[in-house]
Short mmCIF file of C-alpha atoms and ligand atoms in Angstrom, two decimals:
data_model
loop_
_atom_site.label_atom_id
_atom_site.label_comp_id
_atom_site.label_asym_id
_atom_site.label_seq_id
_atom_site.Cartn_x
_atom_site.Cartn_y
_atom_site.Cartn_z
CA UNK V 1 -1.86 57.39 -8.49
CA UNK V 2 -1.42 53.51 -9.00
CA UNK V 3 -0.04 52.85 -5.29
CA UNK V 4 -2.93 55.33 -4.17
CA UNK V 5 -5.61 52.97 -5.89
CA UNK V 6 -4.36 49.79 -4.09
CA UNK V 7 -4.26 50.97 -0.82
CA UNK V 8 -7.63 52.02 -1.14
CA UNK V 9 -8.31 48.39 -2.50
CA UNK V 10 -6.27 47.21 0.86
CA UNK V 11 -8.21 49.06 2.99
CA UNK V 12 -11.46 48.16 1.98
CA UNK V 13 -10.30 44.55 1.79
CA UNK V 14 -9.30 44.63 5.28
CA UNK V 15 -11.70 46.38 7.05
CA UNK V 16 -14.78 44.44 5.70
CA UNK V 17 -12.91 41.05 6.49
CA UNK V 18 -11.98 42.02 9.84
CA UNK V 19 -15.09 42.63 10.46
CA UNK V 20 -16.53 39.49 8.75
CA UNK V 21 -13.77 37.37 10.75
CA UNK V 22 -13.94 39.12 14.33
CA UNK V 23 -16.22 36.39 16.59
CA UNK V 24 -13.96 34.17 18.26
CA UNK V 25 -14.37 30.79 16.66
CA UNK V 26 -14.38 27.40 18.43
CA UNK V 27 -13.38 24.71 15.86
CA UNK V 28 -14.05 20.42 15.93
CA UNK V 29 -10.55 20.51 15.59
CA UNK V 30 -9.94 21.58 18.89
CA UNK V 31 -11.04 20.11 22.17
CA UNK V 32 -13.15 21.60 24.61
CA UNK V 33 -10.81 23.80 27.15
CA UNK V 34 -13.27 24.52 30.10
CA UNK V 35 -11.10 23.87 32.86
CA UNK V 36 -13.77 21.35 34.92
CA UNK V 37 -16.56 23.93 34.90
CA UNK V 38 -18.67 21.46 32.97
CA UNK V 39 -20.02 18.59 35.55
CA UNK V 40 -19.72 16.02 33.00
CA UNK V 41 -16.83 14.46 31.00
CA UNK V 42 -16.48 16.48 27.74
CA UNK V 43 -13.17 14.22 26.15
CA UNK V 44 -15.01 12.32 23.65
CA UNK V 45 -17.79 14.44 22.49
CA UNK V 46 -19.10 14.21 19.06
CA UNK V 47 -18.43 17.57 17.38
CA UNK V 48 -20.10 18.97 14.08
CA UNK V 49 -20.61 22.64 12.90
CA UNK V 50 -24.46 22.98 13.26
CA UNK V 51 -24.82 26.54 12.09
CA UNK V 52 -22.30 27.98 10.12
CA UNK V 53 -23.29 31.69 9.72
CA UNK V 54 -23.91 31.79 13.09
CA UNK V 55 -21.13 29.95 13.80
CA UNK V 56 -22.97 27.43 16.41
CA UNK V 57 -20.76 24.10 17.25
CA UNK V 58 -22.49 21.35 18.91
CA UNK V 59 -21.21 18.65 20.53
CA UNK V 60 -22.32 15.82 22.02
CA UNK V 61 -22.30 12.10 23.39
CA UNK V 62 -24.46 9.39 24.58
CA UNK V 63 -22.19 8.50 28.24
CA UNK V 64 -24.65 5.91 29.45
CA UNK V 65 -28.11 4.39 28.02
CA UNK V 66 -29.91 6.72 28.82
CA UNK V 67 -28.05 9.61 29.41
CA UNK V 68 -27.22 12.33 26.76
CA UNK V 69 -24.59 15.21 27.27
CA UNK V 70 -24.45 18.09 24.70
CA UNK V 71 -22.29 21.30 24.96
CA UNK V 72 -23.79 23.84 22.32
CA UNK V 73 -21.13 26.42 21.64
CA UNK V 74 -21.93 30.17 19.84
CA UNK V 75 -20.60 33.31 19.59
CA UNK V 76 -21.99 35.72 22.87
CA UNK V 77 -23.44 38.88 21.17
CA UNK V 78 -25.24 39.91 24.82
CA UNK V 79 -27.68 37.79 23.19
CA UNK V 80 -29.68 34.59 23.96
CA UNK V 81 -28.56 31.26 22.80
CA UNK V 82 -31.17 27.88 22.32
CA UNK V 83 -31.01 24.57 21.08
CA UNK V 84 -35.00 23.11 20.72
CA UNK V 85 -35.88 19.32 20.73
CA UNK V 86 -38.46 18.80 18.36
CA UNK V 87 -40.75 15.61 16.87
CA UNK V 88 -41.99 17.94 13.78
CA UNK V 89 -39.11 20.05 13.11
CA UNK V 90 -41.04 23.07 14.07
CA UNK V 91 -40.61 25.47 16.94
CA UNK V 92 -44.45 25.28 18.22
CA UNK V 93 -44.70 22.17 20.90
CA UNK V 94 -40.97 21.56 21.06
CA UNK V 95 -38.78 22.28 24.43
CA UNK V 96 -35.66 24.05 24.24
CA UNK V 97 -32.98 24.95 26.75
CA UNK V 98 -32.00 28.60 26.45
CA UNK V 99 -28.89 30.52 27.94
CA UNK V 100 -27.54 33.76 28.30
CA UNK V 101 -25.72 35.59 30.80
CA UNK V 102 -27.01 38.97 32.71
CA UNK V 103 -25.11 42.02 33.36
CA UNK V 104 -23.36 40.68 36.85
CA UNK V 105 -22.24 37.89 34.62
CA UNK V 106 -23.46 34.96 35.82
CA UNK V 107 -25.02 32.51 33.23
CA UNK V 108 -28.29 31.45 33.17
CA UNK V 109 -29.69 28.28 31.70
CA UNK V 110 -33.00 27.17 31.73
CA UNK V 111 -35.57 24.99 29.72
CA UNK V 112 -38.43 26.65 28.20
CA UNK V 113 -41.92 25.32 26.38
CA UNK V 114 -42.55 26.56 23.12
CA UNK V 115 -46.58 26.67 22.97
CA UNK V 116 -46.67 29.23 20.40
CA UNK V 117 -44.36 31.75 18.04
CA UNK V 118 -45.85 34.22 20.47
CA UNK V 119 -43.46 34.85 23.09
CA UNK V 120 -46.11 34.93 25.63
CA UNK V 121 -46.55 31.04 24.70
CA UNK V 122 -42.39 30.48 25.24
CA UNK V 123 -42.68 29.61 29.20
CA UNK V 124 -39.64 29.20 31.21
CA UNK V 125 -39.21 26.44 33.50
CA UNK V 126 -41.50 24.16 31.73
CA UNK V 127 -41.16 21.79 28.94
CA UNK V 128 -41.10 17.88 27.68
CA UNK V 129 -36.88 17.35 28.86
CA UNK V 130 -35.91 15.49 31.33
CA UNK V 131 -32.57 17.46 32.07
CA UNK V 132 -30.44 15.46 34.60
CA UNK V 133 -30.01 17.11 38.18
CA UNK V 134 -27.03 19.15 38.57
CA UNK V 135 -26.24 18.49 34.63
CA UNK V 136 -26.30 22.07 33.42
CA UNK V 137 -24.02 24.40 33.29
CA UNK V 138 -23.02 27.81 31.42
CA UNK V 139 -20.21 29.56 30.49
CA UNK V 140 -18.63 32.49 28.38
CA UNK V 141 -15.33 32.61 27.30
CA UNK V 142 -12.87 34.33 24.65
CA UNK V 143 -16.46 35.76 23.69
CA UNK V 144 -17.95 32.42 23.44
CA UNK V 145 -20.86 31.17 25.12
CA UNK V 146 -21.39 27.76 25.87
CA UNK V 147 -24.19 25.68 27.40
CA UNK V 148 -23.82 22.65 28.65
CA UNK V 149 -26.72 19.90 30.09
CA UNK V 150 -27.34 16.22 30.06
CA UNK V 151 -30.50 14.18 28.66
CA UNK V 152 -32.13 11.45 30.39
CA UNK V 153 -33.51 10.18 26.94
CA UNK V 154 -33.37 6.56 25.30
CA UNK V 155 -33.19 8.74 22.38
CA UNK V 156 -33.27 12.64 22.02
CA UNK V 157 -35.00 14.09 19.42
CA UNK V 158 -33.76 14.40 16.04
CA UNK V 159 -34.98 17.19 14.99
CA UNK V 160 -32.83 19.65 16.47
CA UNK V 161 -33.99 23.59 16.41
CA UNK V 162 -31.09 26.64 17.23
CA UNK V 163 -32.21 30.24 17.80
CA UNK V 164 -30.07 33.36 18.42
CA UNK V 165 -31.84 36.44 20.09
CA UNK V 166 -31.43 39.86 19.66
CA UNK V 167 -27.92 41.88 19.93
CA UNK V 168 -27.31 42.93 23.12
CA UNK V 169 -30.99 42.33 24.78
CA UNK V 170 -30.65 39.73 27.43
CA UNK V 171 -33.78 38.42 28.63
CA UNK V 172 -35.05 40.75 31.78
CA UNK V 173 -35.27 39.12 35.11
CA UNK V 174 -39.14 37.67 34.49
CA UNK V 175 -36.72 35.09 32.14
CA UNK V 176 -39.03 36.16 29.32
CA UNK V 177 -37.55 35.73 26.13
CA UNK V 178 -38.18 38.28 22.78
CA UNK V 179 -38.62 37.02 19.68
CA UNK V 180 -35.39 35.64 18.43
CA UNK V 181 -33.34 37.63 15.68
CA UNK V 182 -32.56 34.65 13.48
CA UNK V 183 -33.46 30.48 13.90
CA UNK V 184 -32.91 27.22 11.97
CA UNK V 185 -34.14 23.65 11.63
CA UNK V 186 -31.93 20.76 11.15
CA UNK V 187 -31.82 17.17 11.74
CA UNK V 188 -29.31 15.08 13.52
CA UNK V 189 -28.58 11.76 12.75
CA UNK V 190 -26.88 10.61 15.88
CA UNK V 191 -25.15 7.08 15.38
CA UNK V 192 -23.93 8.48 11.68
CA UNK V 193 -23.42 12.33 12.57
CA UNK V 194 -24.74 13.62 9.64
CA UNK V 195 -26.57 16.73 9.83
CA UNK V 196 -29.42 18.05 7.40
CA UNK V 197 -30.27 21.47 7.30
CA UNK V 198 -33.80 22.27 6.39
CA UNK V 199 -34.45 25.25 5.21
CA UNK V 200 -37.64 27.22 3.11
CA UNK V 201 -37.09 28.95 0.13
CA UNK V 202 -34.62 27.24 -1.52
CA UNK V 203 -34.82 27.72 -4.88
CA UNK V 204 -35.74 31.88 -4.35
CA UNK V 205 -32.67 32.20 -2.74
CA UNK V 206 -30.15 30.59 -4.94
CA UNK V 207 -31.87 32.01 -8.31
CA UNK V 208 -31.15 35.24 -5.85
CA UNK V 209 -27.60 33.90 -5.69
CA UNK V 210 -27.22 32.79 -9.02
CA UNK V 211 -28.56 36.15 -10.70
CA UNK V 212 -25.75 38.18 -8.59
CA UNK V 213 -22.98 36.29 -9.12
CA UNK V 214 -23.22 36.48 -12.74
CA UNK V 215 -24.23 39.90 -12.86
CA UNK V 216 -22.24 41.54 -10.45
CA UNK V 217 -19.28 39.39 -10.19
CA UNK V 218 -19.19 37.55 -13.38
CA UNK V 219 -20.47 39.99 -16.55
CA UNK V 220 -18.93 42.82 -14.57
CA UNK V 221 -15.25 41.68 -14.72
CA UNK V 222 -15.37 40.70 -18.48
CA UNK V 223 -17.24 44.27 -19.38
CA UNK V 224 -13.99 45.61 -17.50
CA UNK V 225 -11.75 43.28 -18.98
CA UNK V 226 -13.20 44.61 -22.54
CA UNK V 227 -12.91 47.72 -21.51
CA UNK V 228 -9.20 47.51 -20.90
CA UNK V 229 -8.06 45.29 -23.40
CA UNK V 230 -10.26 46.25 -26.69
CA UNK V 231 -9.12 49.88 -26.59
CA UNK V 232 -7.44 49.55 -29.84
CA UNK V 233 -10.83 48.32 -31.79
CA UNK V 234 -12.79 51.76 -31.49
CA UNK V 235 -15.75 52.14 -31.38
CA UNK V 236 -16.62 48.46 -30.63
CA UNK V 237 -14.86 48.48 -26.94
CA UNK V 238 -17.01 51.27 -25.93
CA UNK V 239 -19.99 49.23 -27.42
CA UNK V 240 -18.90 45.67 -26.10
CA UNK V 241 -17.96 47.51 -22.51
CA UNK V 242 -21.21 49.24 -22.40
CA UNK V 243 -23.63 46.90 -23.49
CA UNK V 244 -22.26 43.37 -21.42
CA UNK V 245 -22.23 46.01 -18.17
CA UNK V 246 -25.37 47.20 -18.63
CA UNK V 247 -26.74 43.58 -18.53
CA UNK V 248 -24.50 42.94 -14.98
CA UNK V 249 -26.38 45.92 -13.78
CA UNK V 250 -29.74 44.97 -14.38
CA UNK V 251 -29.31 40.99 -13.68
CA UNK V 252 -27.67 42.34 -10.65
CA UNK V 253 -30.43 44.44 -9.76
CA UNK V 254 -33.16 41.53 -10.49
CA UNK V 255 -30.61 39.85 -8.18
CA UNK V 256 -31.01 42.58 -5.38
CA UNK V 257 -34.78 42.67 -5.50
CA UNK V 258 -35.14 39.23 -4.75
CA UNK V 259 -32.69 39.47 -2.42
CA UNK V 260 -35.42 41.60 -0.32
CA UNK V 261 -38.24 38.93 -1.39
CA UNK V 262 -35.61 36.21 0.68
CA UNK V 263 -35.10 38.46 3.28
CA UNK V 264 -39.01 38.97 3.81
CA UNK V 265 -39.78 35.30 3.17
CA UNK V 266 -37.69 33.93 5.43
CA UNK V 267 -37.55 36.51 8.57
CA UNK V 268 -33.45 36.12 7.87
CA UNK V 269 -30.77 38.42 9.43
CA UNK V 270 -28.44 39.20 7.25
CA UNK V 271 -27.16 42.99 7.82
CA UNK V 272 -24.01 43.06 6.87
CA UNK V 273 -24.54 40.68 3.36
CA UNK V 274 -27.46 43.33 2.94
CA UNK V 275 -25.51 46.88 3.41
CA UNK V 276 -22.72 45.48 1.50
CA UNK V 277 -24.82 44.44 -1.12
CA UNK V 278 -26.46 48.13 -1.01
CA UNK V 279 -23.49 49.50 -1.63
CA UNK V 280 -22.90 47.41 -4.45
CA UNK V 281 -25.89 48.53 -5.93
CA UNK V 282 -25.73 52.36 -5.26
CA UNK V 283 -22.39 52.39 -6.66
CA UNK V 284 -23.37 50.66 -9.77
CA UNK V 285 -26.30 53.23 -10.08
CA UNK V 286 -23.30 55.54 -9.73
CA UNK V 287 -21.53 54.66 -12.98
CA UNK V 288 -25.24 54.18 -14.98
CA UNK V 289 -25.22 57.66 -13.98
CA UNK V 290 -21.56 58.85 -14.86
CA UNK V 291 -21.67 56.88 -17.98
CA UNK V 292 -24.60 58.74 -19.16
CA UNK V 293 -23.25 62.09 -18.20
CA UNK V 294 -19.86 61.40 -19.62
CA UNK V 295 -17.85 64.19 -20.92
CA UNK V 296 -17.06 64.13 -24.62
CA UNK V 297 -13.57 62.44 -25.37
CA UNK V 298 -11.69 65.66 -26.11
CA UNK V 299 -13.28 67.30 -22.87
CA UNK V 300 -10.74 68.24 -20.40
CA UNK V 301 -12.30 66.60 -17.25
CA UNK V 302 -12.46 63.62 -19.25
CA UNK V 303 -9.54 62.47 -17.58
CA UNK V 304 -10.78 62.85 -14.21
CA UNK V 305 -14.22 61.25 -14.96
CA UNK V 306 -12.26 58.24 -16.19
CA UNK V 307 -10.47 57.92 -13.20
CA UNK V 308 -13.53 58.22 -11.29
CA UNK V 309 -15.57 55.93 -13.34
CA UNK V 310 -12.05 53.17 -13.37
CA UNK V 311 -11.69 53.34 -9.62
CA UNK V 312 -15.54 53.14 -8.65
CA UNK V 313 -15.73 50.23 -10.73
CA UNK V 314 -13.13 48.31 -9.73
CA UNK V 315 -14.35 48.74 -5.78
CA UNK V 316 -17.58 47.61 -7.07
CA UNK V 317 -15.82 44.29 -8.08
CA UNK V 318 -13.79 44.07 -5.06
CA UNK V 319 -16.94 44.39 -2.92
CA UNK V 320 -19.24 42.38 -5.51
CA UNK V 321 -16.29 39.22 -5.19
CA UNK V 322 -15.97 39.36 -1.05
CA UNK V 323 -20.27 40.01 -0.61
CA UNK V 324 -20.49 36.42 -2.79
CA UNK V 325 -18.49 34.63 -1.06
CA UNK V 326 -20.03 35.96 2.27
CA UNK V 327 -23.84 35.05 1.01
CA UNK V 328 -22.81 31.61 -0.10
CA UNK V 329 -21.17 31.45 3.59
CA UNK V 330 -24.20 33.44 4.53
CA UNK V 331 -26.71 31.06 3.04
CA UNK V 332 -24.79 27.96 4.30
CA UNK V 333 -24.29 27.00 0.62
CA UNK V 334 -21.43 24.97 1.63
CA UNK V 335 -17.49 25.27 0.17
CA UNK V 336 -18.99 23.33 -3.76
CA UNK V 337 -20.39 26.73 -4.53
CA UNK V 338 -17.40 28.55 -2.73
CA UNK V 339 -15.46 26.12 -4.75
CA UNK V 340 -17.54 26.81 -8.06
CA UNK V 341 -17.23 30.82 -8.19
CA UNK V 342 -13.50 30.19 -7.12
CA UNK V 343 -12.62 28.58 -10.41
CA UNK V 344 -14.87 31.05 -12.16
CA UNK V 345 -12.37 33.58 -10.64
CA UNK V 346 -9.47 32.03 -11.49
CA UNK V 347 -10.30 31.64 -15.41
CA UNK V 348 -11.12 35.10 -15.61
CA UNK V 349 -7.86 35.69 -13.42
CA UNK V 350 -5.74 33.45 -15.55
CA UNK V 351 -7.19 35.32 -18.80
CA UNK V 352 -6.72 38.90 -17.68
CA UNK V 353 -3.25 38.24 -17.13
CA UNK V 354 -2.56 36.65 -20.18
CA UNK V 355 -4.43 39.65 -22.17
CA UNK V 356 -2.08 42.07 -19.61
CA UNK V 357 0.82 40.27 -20.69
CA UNK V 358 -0.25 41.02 -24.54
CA UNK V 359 -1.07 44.66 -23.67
CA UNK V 360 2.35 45.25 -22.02
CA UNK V 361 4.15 43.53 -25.45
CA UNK V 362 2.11 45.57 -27.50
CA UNK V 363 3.43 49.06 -26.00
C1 NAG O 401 -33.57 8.74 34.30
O1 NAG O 401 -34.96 8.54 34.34
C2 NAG O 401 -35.36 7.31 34.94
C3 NAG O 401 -36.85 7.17 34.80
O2 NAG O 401 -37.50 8.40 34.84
C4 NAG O 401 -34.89 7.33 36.40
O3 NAG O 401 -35.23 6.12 37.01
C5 NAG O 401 -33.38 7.52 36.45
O4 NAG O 401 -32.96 7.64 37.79
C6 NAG O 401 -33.01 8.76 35.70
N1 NAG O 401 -31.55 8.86 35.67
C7 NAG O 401 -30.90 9.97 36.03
C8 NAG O 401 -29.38 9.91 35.97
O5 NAG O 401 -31.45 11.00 36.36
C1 NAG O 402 -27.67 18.61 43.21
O1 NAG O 402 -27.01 19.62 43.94
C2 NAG O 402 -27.63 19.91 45.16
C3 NAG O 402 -26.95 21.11 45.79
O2 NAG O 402 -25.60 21.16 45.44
C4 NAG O 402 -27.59 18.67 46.07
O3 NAG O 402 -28.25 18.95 47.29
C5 NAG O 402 -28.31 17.54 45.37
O4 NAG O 402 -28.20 16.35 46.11
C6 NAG O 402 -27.71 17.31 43.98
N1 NAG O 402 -28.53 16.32 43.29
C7 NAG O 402 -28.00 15.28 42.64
C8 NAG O 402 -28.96 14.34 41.99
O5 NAG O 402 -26.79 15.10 42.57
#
């Protein structure tokens, strides 16, 4: 029964961080490996992670006064990939240079004016950069995409703008683009590298963040952990248990809703943090339900509803634990918050095995 359990654990585990891990990743650490397809020298780029959830590198140099190179590297998802110039830090009136690569795989990388959020008003061919003759170039590889093009700018823009478009819907051969599945503002400082991300909505979002975390993957553990380790007070585990989950559930819910409320407000993609965090919620719905149909204590499925009710709870914390850390990546919180719930974890960790430990000496 035990062994059972944990290899359902395992397999849950692995499959949802497979497929939270599976784009092919190009890292700072590593240098560009092109093999001369790029008609510029790519050595001594500047590097920096731009986008973490989409997992957008840029990198990028100033060769000669007034010539700028960049390389922008994402994931390829069959997708469209842009990088917008921009005085305001808004996409209307900035130029961008936009690649993707059709069907009989060869790459194509253009610039594009960005008169209006209607893509009618996104023109290829037109727009306020001076790209360098015979500077661009495009390439995909180990399911990377990477654009490449040279400035001639005393200074590019600061504002930078990057856009992913949608899965697998490459722009048709008009070079029209669709509206993009998911975009972000930063700014660049070039001589010190330091990159801002600015981003709406702040606050909604991390009260979203906050109220889940405790509910879910905070309250939830230590209702489980009185569950487990107050059975010899009765009735007050079954009061302690019930009550402190029962306040997970519904911060956890309030968390959920505005989850939707972030999602609306800010246009965001975020499928998988979003079924995930369904789940989550259906299957705590699932033991508000079994809890109040519970069979009385002498019943003989009692023992089968407390499996039920042990092992759906303890997925729910599995999946509540991973589908934080993934919206804090998500969210582009940074590793402080990562950091944060980490020690959280490791407290309650360090407690439920010292309570275990008790338990085992007790019996
Ligand atoms: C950059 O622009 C200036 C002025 O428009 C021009 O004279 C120069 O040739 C350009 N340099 C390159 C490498 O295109
Ligand atoms: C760009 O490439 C074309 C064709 O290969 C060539 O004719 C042209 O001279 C090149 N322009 C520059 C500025 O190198």
């Amino acid at each position: 029964m035990r062994i059972t359990t944990y290899y359902i654990y395992l397999t849950f585990f692995s499959l949802v961080f497979s497929s939270l891990v599976s784009s092919q990743s190009d890292s700072c650490a590593s240098n560009l490996n092109l093999k001369g397809v790029i008609p510029f020298e790519t050595t001594s780029l500047h590097c920096h992670p731009v986008w973490s959830s989409e997992d957008y590198t840029l990198r990028y140099l100033q060769t000669r006064p007034n010539i700028w190179s960049f390389v922008l590297s994402a994931p390829y998802t069959n997708a469209f990939v842009a990088i917008g110039f921009s005085t305001t830090g808004r996409m209307v009136g900035s130029s961008a240079m936009v690649g993707w690569v059709p069907a009989n795989g060869v790459g194509i990388l253009k610039q594009y004016f960005l008169g209006a959020t209607n893509p009618a008003q996104v023109v290829p061919d037109q727009g306020n950069l001076q790209v360098v003759a015979n500077s661009t170039a495009i390439v995909s590889q180990s399911s990377r995409l990477y654009i490449a093009f040279q400035l001639n700018v005393t200074q590019p823009e600061s504002r930078l703008l990057y856009a992913v478009g949608p899965r697998n819907r490459i722009p048709s051969s008009d070079n029209r683009l669709v509206q993009h599945r998911d975009h972000i503002s930063t700014r660049l400082d070039y001589t010190s590298g330091q990159l801002t991300t600015e981003r709406p909505y702040t606050t909604l979002r991390r009260v979203h963040g906050i109220l889940n975390m405790i509910g879910w993957g905070i309250i939830m553990i230590i209702g489980a952990m009185a569950a487990r380790y107050l059975k010899q007070w009765d009735p007050i585990w079954f009061y302690s248990h019930s009550s402190i989950q029962l306040l997970g559930f519904f911060m956890g819910v309030s968390g959920v809703i505005l989850g939707f409320v972030v999602e609306d407000s800010l246009n965001a993609s975020v499928d998988r943090h979003k079924t995930i965090g369904m789940f989550i919620l259906i299957l705590g719905c699932l033991q508000v339900i079994a809890f109040l149909v519970r069979p009385g204590k002498e019943a003989k499925v009692r023992k089968y509803w407390n499996w039920y009710h042990y092992i759906v709870g303890r997925i729910l914390i599995v999946l509540a634990v991973i589908n934080i850390f993934y919206g804090i990546h998500v969210g582009d919180e940074g590793n402080g918050w990562k950091i944060g719930y980490g020690v959280i974890l490791a407290i309650l960790g360090i407690v439920g095995v010292g309570l275990e430990v008790r338990k085992w000496r007790k019996t």
